[in-house]
Coordinates of C-alpha atoms in Angstrom, one line a residue:
X1 CA 0.0 0.0 0.2
X2 CA 1.5 3.4 -1.0
X3 CA 0.4 6.5 0.8
X4 CA -2.3 8.7 -0.7
X5 CA 0.3 11.8 -0.1
X6 CA 2.9 10.4 -2.3
X7 CA 0.4 10.0 -5.0
X8 CA -1.4 13.3 -5.0
X9 CA 1.9 15.3 -5.4
X10 CA 3.2 12.9 -8.1
X11 CA -0.1 13.6 -9.9
X12 CA 0.0 17.5 -9.5
X13 CA 3.5 17.5 -11.0
X14 CA 2.7 15.5 -13.8
X15 CA -0.5 18.4 -14.4
X16 CA 1.7 20.4 -14.0
X17 CA 4.3 19.6 -16.1
X18 CA 2.1 18.1 -18.9
X19 CA -0.8 20.8 -18.9
X20 CA -0.8 23.1 -21.9
X21 CA 2.5 21.4 -23.8
X22 CA 1.7 20.3 -27.1
X23 CA 5.2 19.6 -28.9
X24 CA 6.6 16.3 -28.9
X25 CA 9.5 17.7 -26.8
X26 CA 10.2 16.3 -23.7
X27 CA 8.5 18.8 -21.1
X28 CA 11.2 17.5 -18.7
X29 CA 13.9 19.3 -20.9
X30 CA 15.4 22.1 -19.1
X31 CA 13.3 22.1 -16.0
X32 CA 14.4 23.1 -13.0
X33 CA 12.7 19.9 -10.9
X34 CA 11.9 21.8 -7.6
X35 CA 10.5 19.1 -5.7
X36 CA 11.8 16.4 -3.0
X37 CA 11.3 12.9 -3.1
X38 CA 11.3 13.1 0.6
X39 CA 7.8 14.1 1.6
X40 CA 8.2 12.5 4.8
X41 CA 9.0 15.2 7.6
X42 CA 8.6 13.1 10.9
X43 CA 10.5 9.7 11.5
X44 CA 12.5 7.2 13.4
X45 CA 15.2 5.3 12.5
X46 CA 16.3 2.1 13.9
X47 CA 19.1 -0.2 13.7
X48 CA 18.8 -3.7 14.2
X49 CA 22.0 -5.7 15.3
X50 CA 23.0 -8.7 17.5
X51 CA 24.9 -9.0 20.5
X52 CA 28.6 -8.2 19.4
X53 CA 26.7 -5.0 17.7
X54 CA 26.9 -7.2 13.9
X55 CA 24.2 -7.3 11.2
X56 CA 21.2 -9.7 11.4
X57 CA 20.5 -11.9 8.1
X58 CA 17.1 -12.2 7.1
X59 CA 14.9 -9.8 9.8
X60 CA 11.3 -9.8 9.4
X61 CA 9.6 -6.3 10.3
X62 CA 5.8 -5.9 11.1
X63 CA 4.2 -3.2 12.9
X64 CA 2.3 -5.1 15.9
X65 CA 0.0 -2.7 17.9
X66 CA -0.6 0.8 18.4
X67 CA -1.5 4.1 15.9
X68 CA 0.4 2.2 12.9
X69 CA -2.3 3.5 10.0
X70 CA -0.1 6.5 9.0
X71 CA 3.2 4.6 9.7
X72 CA 5.2 4.5 6.3
X73 CA 8.6 3.7 4.9
X74 CA 10.4 6.7 3.9
X75 CA 9.5 6.4 0.3
X76 CA 5.5 5.8 1.2
X77 CA 5.2 2.5 1.0
X78 CA 4.0 0.0 3.9
X79 CA 6.6 -2.2 3.4
X80 CA 9.0 -2.4 5.8
X81 CA 12.2 -4.2 5.9
X82 CA 15.6 -3.6 6.9
X83 CA 18.6 -1.7 4.5
X84 CA 22.0 -2.8 5.7
X85 CA 21.1 -2.8 9.4
X86 CA 18.3 0.4 9.3
X87 CA 14.8 1.0 9.1
X88 CA 13.1 4.4 8.8
X89 CA 9.5 4.6 9.5
X90 CA 8.1 7.6 9.2
X91 CA 4.1 9.7 9.3
X92 CA 2.2 10.7 6.9
X93 CA 2.7 14.3 6.5
X94 CA -1.1 14.7 6.7
X95 CA -0.5 14.1 10.3
X96 CA 2.0 16.4 12.7
X97 CA 3.1 14.2 15.8
X98 CA 4.1 16.9 18.7
X99 CA 5.6 16.5 22.0
X100 CA 2.2 16.3 24.0
X101 CA 0.3 14.2 21.2
X102 CA 3.3 11.6 19.8
X103 CA 2.3 9.0 17.6
X104 CA 3.6 5.4 19.6
X105 CA 3.3 2.2 17.9
X106 CA 4.9 -0.9 18.3
X107 CA 7.6 -2.6 16.0
X108 CA 8.4 -7.0 15.9
X109 CA 11.8 -7.6 14.7
X110 CA 12.2 -11.3 13.5
X111 CA 14.5 -13.4 12.7
X112 CA 15.4 -17.4 12.2
X113 CA 18.0 -18.3 15.4
X114 CA 17.2 -14.9 17.1
X115 CA 14.4 -14.4 20.2
X116 CA 11.7 -12.2 18.7
X117 CA 12.0 -8.5 20.3
X118 CA 9.2 -6.4 19.9
X119 CA 9.8 -2.4 20.9
X120 CA 7.5 0.7 21.8
X121 CA 8.1 3.7 19.2
X122 CA 7.1 7.3 19.9
X123 CA 7.5 9.9 16.9
X124 CA 7.7 13.3 17.9
X125 CA 8.4 16.6 15.6
X126 CA 11.1 16.6 17.6
X127 CA 14.3 14.1 16.5
X128 CA 14.0 10.5 17.1
X129 CA 17.2 9.9 16.4
X130 CA 18.9 6.5 15.4
X131 CA 17.8 4.0 18.3
X132 CA 19.4 0.4 18.5
X133 CA 17.5 -2.9 19.0
X134 CA 19.6 -6.1 19.9
X135 CA 18.3 -9.5 19.1
X136 CA 19.6 -11.9 21.4
X137 CA 20.0 -15.8 20.6
X138 CA 18.0 -18.2 22.6
X139 CA 21.2 -20.1 23.7
X140 CA 23.3 -17.8 24.5
X141 CA 23.5 -16.4 28.0
X142 CA 25.2 -12.7 27.8
X143 CA 27.6 -11.5 30.7
X144 CA 25.0 -10.6 33.8
X145 CA 23.2 -13.3 33.5
X146 CA 23.0 -17.3 34.5
X147 CA 21.2 -19.8 33.0
X148 CA 20.4 -23.4 34.9
X149 CA 18.7 -26.4 33.0
X150 CA 17.3 -28.9 34.8
X151 CA 14.6 -32.2 34.0
X152 CA 12.1 -33.3 37.0
X153 CA 10.6 -36.6 36.7
X154 CA 6.6 -36.8 36.3
X155 CA 3.7 -39.3 37.2
X156 CA 1.7 -40.5 35.1
X157 CA -0.6 -37.9 35.6
X158 CA 1.8 -34.9 35.1
X159 CA 2.5 -34.1 38.3
X160 CA 6.1 -34.1 40.6
X161 CA 6.3 -37.0 43.4
X162 CA 8.3 -35.2 45.6
X163 CA 9.2 -31.2 46.2
X164 CA 11.6 -29.9 44.1
X165 CA 14.0 -26.9 44.3
X166 CA 15.9 -25.6 40.8
X167 CA 18.9 -23.4 41.8
X168 CA 21.0 -21.0 40.2
X169 CA 23.3 -18.7 41.0
X170 CA 22.3 -15.3 41.2
X171 CA 23.6 -12.9 38.5
X172 CA 23.3 -9.8 41.3
X173 CA 25.3 -11.6 43.5
X174 CA 25.0 -12.9 47.3
X175 CA 23.9 -16.4 47.2
X176 CA 21.5 -18.0 44.7
X177 CA 18.4 -17.7 43.0
X178 CA 15.6 -20.5 43.8
X179 CA 12.3 -21.8 42.1
X180 CA 10.6 -24.3 44.6
X181 CA 8.0 -26.8 43.0
X182 CA 5.5 -28.5 45.3
X183 CA 4.8 -32.2 45.4
X184 CA 2.0 -32.7 43.5
X185 CA 2.3 -30.1 41.1
X186 CA 0.6 -30.3 37.8
X187 CA 1.8 -27.9 34.7
X188 CA -1.1 -26.7 32.4
X189 CA -0.9 -25.2 29.2
X190 CA -2.4 -21.8 28.0
X191 CA -5.9 -23.1 28.1
X192 CA -5.7 -24.3 31.7
X193 CA -4.8 -28.1 30.0
X194 CA -3.0 -30.6 32.1
X195 CA 0.3 -31.3 30.3
X196 CA 1.6 -35.1 30.8
X197 CA 4.6 -36.3 29.9
X198 CA 7.9 -38.4 31.2
X199 CA 9.9 -35.2 32.8
X200 CA 9.2 -31.3 32.7
X201 CA 11.9 -29.0 31.5
X202 CA 13.2 -26.3 33.6
X203 CA 14.8 -23.3 32.1
X204 CA 15.4 -20.9 34.9
X205 CA 17.8 -17.7 34.2
X206 CA 19.0 -14.6 36.8
X207 CA 19.0 -11.5 34.9
X208 CA 21.1 -8.2 36.1
X209 CA 19.0 -6.0 34.3
X210 CA 21.5 -3.0 35.7
X211 CA 24.1 -4.6 33.2
X212 CA 23.9 -3.6 29.5
X213 CA 24.7 -6.6 28.2
X214 CA 22.0 -8.2 29.9
X215 CA 19.3 -6.0 29.9
X216 CA 18.4 -6.9 26.2
X217 CA 17.1 -9.8 27.4
X218 CA 13.7 -8.3 28.7
X219 CA 10.9 -8.0 26.8
X220 CA 11.5 -4.8 24.5
X221 CA 15.3 -5.3 26.0
X222 CA 15.0 -2.2 27.9
X223 CA 14.2 -0.8 31.6
X224 CA 11.6 1.6 30.2
X225 CA 8.1 0.5 29.1
X226 CA 5.3 2.4 27.3
X227 CA 3.0 0.3 28.7
X228 CA 2.8 -0.6 32.3
X229 CA -0.6 -2.2 34.2
X230 CA -0.4 -0.7 38.2
X231 CA -1.6 -1.9 41.2
X232 CA -5.5 -0.8 40.9
X233 CA -5.4 -1.5 37.2
X234 CA -4.5 1.5 35.9
X235 CA -1.7 1.9 32.6
X236 CA 1.2 4.1 32.4
X237 CA 4.8 4.4 30.7
X238 CA 7.5 4.7 32.8
X239 CA 10.9 3.4 34.3
X240 CA 11.9 0.3 36.5
X241 CA 14.5 0.2 38.8
X242 CA 14.9 -3.4 38.8
X243 CA 16.3 -5.4 42.1
X244 CA 15.6 -8.9 40.8
X245 CA 15.2 -10.4 37.8
X246 CA 14.3 -13.9 36.8
X247 CA 12.9 -15.3 33.2
X248 CA 11.6 -19.1 33.8
X249 CA 10.6 -21.2 31.0
X250 CA 9.1 -25.1 31.0
X251 CA 8.3 -27.4 28.7
X252 CA 6.4 -30.6 29.0
X253 CA 6.4 -33.2 25.8
X254 CA 7.4 -30.1 23.9
X255 CA 4.4 -27.9 25.1
X256 CA 5.1 -24.5 26.6
X257 CA 3.6 -24.3 30.3
X258 CA 1.9 -21.5 31.3
X259 CA 0.2 -22.3 34.7
X260 CA 0.1 -24.8 37.3
X261 CA -1.8 -26.5 39.5
X262 CA -0.9 -24.8 42.3
X263 CA 1.8 -22.2 43.2
X264 CA 5.3 -22.3 43.0
X265 CA 7.5 -20.1 45.1
X266 CA 10.7 -17.7 43.8
X267 CA 13.3 -16.6 46.0
X268 CA 15.4 -14.1 44.7
X269 CA 18.9 -12.6 46.0
X270 CA 19.0 -8.5 45.8
X271 CA 22.2 -6.5 46.1
X272 CA 23.2 -5.4 49.2
X273 CA 24.1 -2.0 47.5
X274 CA 20.8 -1.1 46.1
X275 CA 20.0 2.7 46.5
X276 CA 16.4 3.8 45.8
X277 CA 16.7 5.8 42.8
X278 CA 12.7 7.4 44.1
X279 CA 13.5 7.8 47.6
X280 CA 17.5 7.7 47.8
X281 CA 17.2 5.5 50.2
X282 CA 19.7 2.3 50.6
X283 CA 18.3 -1.2 50.7
X284 CA 17.1 -2.6 54.3
X285 CA 15.2 -5.4 55.9
X286 CA 11.7 -4.5 55.6
X287 CA 11.8 -2.6 52.1
X288 CA 8.6 -3.4 50.0
X289 CA 9.3 -4.0 46.1
X290 CA 6.3 -4.5 44.0
X291 CA 6.8 -7.8 41.6
X292 CA 6.0 -7.5 37.8
X293 CA 5.5 -9.6 35.4
X294 CA 5.8 -9.4 31.9
X295 CA 4.3 -12.8 29.6
X296 CA 5.8 -11.8 26.3
X297 CA 3.3 -9.2 25.2
X298 CA 5.5 -6.5 26.1
X299 CA 3.1 -5.4 28.9
X300 CA 4.4 -5.5 32.3
X301 CA 1.8 -6.2 35.0
X302 CA 1.5 -5.4 38.8
X303 CA 1.3 -8.8 40.9
X304 CA 1.9 -8.3 44.4
X305 CA 4.6 -6.6 46.8
X306 CA 7.2 -8.4 48.7
X307 CA 8.9 -7.6 51.8
X308 CA 12.5 -7.8 51.8
X309 CA 14.5 -9.8 54.5
X310 CA 17.9 -10.4 55.3
X311 CA 21.0 -7.9 56.0
X312 CA 23.9 -6.6 54.9
X313 CA 26.3 -9.5 55.7
X314 CA 23.5 -12.7 55.4
X315 CA 22.4 -11.6 51.9
X316 CA 19.1 -9.2 51.1
X317 CA 16.4 -11.2 49.7
X318 CA 12.3 -11.2 48.2
X319 CA 10.4 -14.2 47.9
X320 CA 6.9 -14.6 46.4
X321 CA 4.6 -17.3 44.9
X322 CA 3.7 -17.6 41.5
X323 CA 0.5 -18.8 39.5
X324 CA 1.6 -18.4 35.8
X325 CA 5.2 -18.7 33.6
X326 CA 7.0 -15.6 32.7
X327 CA 9.6 -12.9 33.5
X328 CA 9.1 -11.7 36.9
X329 CA 10.5 -8.3 37.7
X330 CA 11.3 -6.8 41.6
X331 CA 11.6 -3.1 42.1
X332 CA 10.6 0.1 41.6
X333 CA 8.5 1.5 39.0
X334 CA 8.9 5.4 38.1
X335 CA 6.2 6.9 35.7
X336 CA 6.8 9.3 33.0
X337 CA 5.3 12.2 31.9
X338 CA 2.2 12.0 29.5
X339 CA 3.9 14.4 27.0
X340 CA 7.8 13.7 25.2
X341 CA 10.7 15.4 26.6
X342 CA 12.2 17.9 24.5
X343 CA 15.7 18.7 24.7
X344 CA 17.2 21.6 22.7
X345 CA 20.4 22.0 21.8
X346 CA 22.2 25.3 20.7
X347 CA 25.9 26.7 20.3
X348 CA 28.2 28.9 18.7
X349 CA 29.4 26.2 16.1
X350 CA 26.5 25.8 14.5
X351 CA 26.5 29.3 12.6
X352 CA 29.3 27.6 10.3
X353 CA 26.4 25.4 9.1
X354 CA 28.4 21.9 10.5
X355 CA 26.2 19.1 11.4
X356 CA 27.6 16.5 13.8
X357 CA 26.5 13.1 15.4
X358 CA 26.4 13.3 19.3
X359 CA 24.9 10.5 21.7
X360 CA 22.5 11.5 24.1
X361 CA 22.0 9.0 27.4
X362 CA 19.4 9.6 29.7
X363 CA 20.3 8.6 33.3
X364 CA 18.7 7.6 36.2
X365 CA 20.0 6.2 39.5
X366 CA 23.1 6.1 38.3
X367 CA 21.9 3.8 35.3
X368 CA 21.6 4.4 31.6
X369 CA 17.7 3.9 31.1
X370 CA 18.0 5.6 27.3
X371 CA 20.2 6.4 24.4
X372 CA 19.8 7.3 21.0
X373 CA 22.5 8.6 18.4
X374 CA 21.3 11.6 17.0
X375 CA 22.6 14.1 13.8
X376 CA 22.3 17.9 14.9
X377 CA 22.8 21.5 13.1
X378 CA 21.2 24.7 13.5
X379 CA 18.2 23.7 11.5
X380 CA 17.7 20.2 13.7
X381 CA 18.6 20.9 16.7
X382 CA 15.6 19.4 19.0
X383 CA 15.5 15.7 20.3
X384 CA 12.6 14.1 22.4
X385 CA 13.6 11.0 25.0
X386 CA 10.1 9.1 26.0
X387 CA 9.1 6.8 28.8
X388 CA 11.7 8.2 31.5
X389 CA 11.1 9.1 34.5
X390 CA 9.0 12.5 35.7
X391 CA 11.9 13.7 37.7
X392 CA 15.6 12.7 39.0
X393 CA 16.6 12.0 35.1
X394 CA 20.4 13.3 34.1
X395 CA 20.9 14.1 30.2
X396 CA 24.4 13.3 29.4
X397 CA 25.7 14.2 25.8
X398 CA 28.8 12.9 24.1
X399 CA 30.6 13.5 20.9
X400 CA 31.2 10.2 18.1
X401 CA 34.5 10.0 20.0
X402 CA 32.8 9.0 23.6
X403 CA 33.7 12.4 25.2
X404 CA 31.0 14.2 27.7
X405 CA 30.2 17.5 26.1
X406 CA 27.7 18.6 28.4
X407 CA 25.3 17.1 31.3
X408 CA 22.3 18.4 33.1
X409 CA 19.0 17.8 34.4
X410 CA 16.3 16.7 32.2
X411 CA 13.7 19.8 32.9
X412 CA 10.1 18.6 34.1
X413 CA 6.8 17.5 32.5
X414 CA 6.1 20.2 30.1
X415 CA 9.1 22.1 30.1
X416 CA 12.2 22.0 27.4
X417 CA 15.5 21.2 28.8
X418 CA 17.9 23.9 27.1
X419 CA 21.7 22.8 26.5
X420 CA 24.5 25.1 25.1
X421 CA 27.1 22.4 23.5
X422 CA 30.8 23.2 23.0
X423 CA 31.8 22.2 19.3
X424 CA 31.3 18.3 18.6
X425 CA 33.9 18.7 16.4
X426 CA 37.2 19.2 16.1
X427 CA 37.1 22.8 16.6
X428 CA 40.7 23.4 15.2
X429 CA 40.3 21.5 12.3
X430 CA 39.6 22.6 8.6
X431 CA 35.8 22.1 7.7
X432 CA 34.9 20.4 4.7
X433 CA 31.4 21.0 2.8
X434 CA 29.9 18.2 1.0
X435 CA 27.6 19.5 -1.7
X436 CA 25.9 17.0 -3.5
X437 CA 23.4 17.5 -6.9
X438 CA 21.3 15.4 -8.9
X439 CA 20.8 16.2 -12.8
X440 CA 18.3 13.7 -14.5
X441 CA 19.5 12.4 -18.2
X442 CA 18.2 15.2 -20.6
X443 CA 18.3 17.9 -18.3
X444 CA 20.2 21.3 -17.9
X445 CA 19.4 22.3 -14.6
X446 CA 19.8 20.3 -11.1
X447 CA 17.6 18.5 -9.1
X448 CA 18.1 21.1 -5.8
X449 CA 15.9 18.8 -3.3
X450 CA 17.0 15.6 -2.7
X451 CA 16.2 12.7 -0.2
X452 CA 17.7 12.7 3.4
X453 CA 19.9 10.0 4.3
X454 CA 22.2 8.4 6.6
X455 CA 26.3 8.9 5.9
X456 CA 28.4 6.7 7.7
X457 CA 32.4 6.9 7.3
X458 CA 35.8 5.3 8.5
X459 CA 39.0 5.7 8.0
X460 CA 40.2 3.2 4.9
X461 CA 41.8 -0.1 6.2
X462 CA 39.6 0.0 9.5
X463 CA 36.4 -2.1 10.0
X464 CA 34.1 -0.2 12.0
X465 CA 31.8 2.7 10.5
X466 CA 30.8 5.6 12.3
X467 CA 27.7 7.8 11.9
X468 CA 28.8 11.1 10.5
X469 CA 25.7 12.7 10.1
X470 CA 21.8 13.1 8.2
X471 CA 23.1 14.6 5.3
X472 CA 19.6 17.1 3.8
X473 CA 19.5 18.0 0.4
X474 CA 22.9 16.3 -0.6
X475 CA 24.3 18.6 2.0
X476 CA 26.3 18.3 5.1
X477 CA 29.4 20.6 6.4
X478 CA 31.8 18.4 9.1
X479 CA 35.6 19.0 10.8
X480 CA 35.5 15.3 11.4
X481 CA 37.2 14.3 8.1
X482 CA 40.6 15.2 7.4
X483 CA 41.6 17.2 4.3
X484 CA 45.2 15.9 4.6
X485 CA 45.0 12.9 2.0
X486 CA 43.8 10.6 4.6
X487 CA 41.8 8.1 2.5
X488 CA 37.8 7.5 3.9
X489 CA 35.2 4.7 3.0
X490 CA 31.7 5.9 3.2
X491 CA 28.2 4.1 3.2
X492 CA 25.2 6.0 2.5
X493 CA 21.8 4.3 3.2
X494 CA 18.8 5.8 2.2
X495 CA 15.3 4.2 1.6
X496 CA 15.9 0.6 0.6
X497 CA 19.5 1.5 -0.9
X498 CA 22.7 1.2 0.9
X499 CA 26.2 2.4 -1.1
X500 CA 29.5 2.0 -0.3
X501 CA 32.4 3.9 -1.8
X502 CA 36.0 2.9 -0.8
X503 CA 39.2 5.0 -0.4
X504 CA 38.3 8.8 -1.1
X505 CA 40.0 11.6 -0.2
X506 CA 38.2 14.9 1.2
X507 CA 38.9 18.0 0.3
X508 CA 37.4 21.6 1.8
X509 CA 34.9 21.8 -0.9
X510 CA 33.2 18.6 -2.3
X511 CA 30.8 19.6 -4.7
X512 CA 29.2 17.4 -7.2
X513 CA 26.7 16.7 -10.0
X514 CA 25.2 13.1 -10.3
X515 CA 24.5 12.9 -13.7
X516 CA 25.6 12.2 -17.2
X517 CA 26.6 15.5 -18.9
X518 CA 29.7 16.9 -18.9
X519 CA 31.7 17.0 -15.9
X520 CA 29.1 15.0 -14.0
X521 CA 29.8 11.8 -12.1
X522 CA 27.9 8.6 -12.6
X523 CA 28.6 4.9 -11.9
X524 CA 31.3 4.3 -9.7
X525 CA 33.1 7.5 -10.2
X526 CA 29.8 9.3 -8.2
X527 CA 32.0 11.2 -5.6
X528 CA 32.0 11.1 -1.7
X529 CA 29.1 9.2 -1.5
X530 CA 28.0 7.6 -4.9
X531 CA 25.0 9.3 -5.1
X532 CA 24.3 7.8 -8.2
X533 CA 22.0 5.3 -6.5
X534 CA 19.9 8.5 -6.4
X535 CA 20.0 8.8 -10.5
X536 CA 17.5 5.9 -10.5
X537 CA 15.0 7.9 -8.7
X538 CA 14.6 10.2 -11.9
X539 CA 12.4 7.6 -13.5
X540 CA 10.0 8.0 -10.4
X541 CA 9.5 11.7 -10.8

């Protein structure tokens, strides 16, 4: 399905070009096409990688819930797939999302051999940047997690003959996590029917959700959630402060267990250095945590409360009964503002017209709870952050070398956070200008409005591409590229196309026109980013 707005734009162009023309001469001849194929202004870009940061093959993408009716790819179609490791999802221009009225939906990523991941997405009128999604493999246990697999014999009626305790070293230290199954317990499927078999396979994973390698195991891969059912039944978005997390899975005769004939008991150690990011109080015996569950549908639900027992010397612990299988998290939850949090950047360096990549982290309770890459300049200097706590959040801004540019508190709900940044690039380096045009075959003038695309670079001979920034209308200025003869490889990603150009040097002025006229560049000589990929679009205008 194609976005109607794009059809209207193309039809209007055709009327303008053909109306009143009766000669056989092409109406495109010498016509300066002041038209952009970029009709989507508000969008989010998602990067999908594995636990090592590498690309994942064969990833399928689907929009599974939420406000999806006006979401398209950047070419105006409801056809969602990764290009390299990126996908950009945009809003039909007939709608204008805002911080107070964001467009929210969920995106699911699936690939053979990987756990399916469903993440919440929100688009406002501020930049959503590039957000990273990590797909994990079922049999890989990352740092910050401990897992045990045990098989327990069953009676003919599918019940346990004796009480069973499955233990796994706690990922947060200070003892073992324990799952106790009473004697006579039967295991049931999602419909409540008893499953019979010779044994039950039990997989128990203890997760330190404060570990950035292990947090990706959570549903959504994040401590933030757009939908949490609270005690009392109301729903809110916000962020968890986890004290202990477990993922429990069971199979009987190849059938997934969802329920039990009687409650099991989960007992989990809690780190002695836990400090509440809400109250600022350290953990002590008698501290009450909330327990939430998530059955894989992306919704965390309040189950009960659990009171901490033990001491700093003997170890703290929470215990609670469970009646169904799922993720369980004991900890605290801080609600988010109903609107997006907006951050506005400024700096003297913006007057040069330069564009730079930055990383923005939201920190709460000493933990990074949100991170994203953004391309900022004088005309694109506002970003948004979603589902972070209403108070107590610090914003940390880094350049592409990982150095801190600025930090400060996130303003309250409904307020804009203003931050002045020093130059994210090389303040003493030469600023290079990349100016790129496209000339359609048979035309004299050039197309001066071009689609936005993402540009990455690396020094030739190295392996890792770094984000250079978002190229708008074929234009980008930066001091991140040396003009001393250093050779670079460039990767441009736009729509469903990716092009890599190797071993190019950069000068102070890098203006070029992609086309077939004398002096133009084409094919393998398409200049800095090999924009020959864009000339193919002339046939679509």
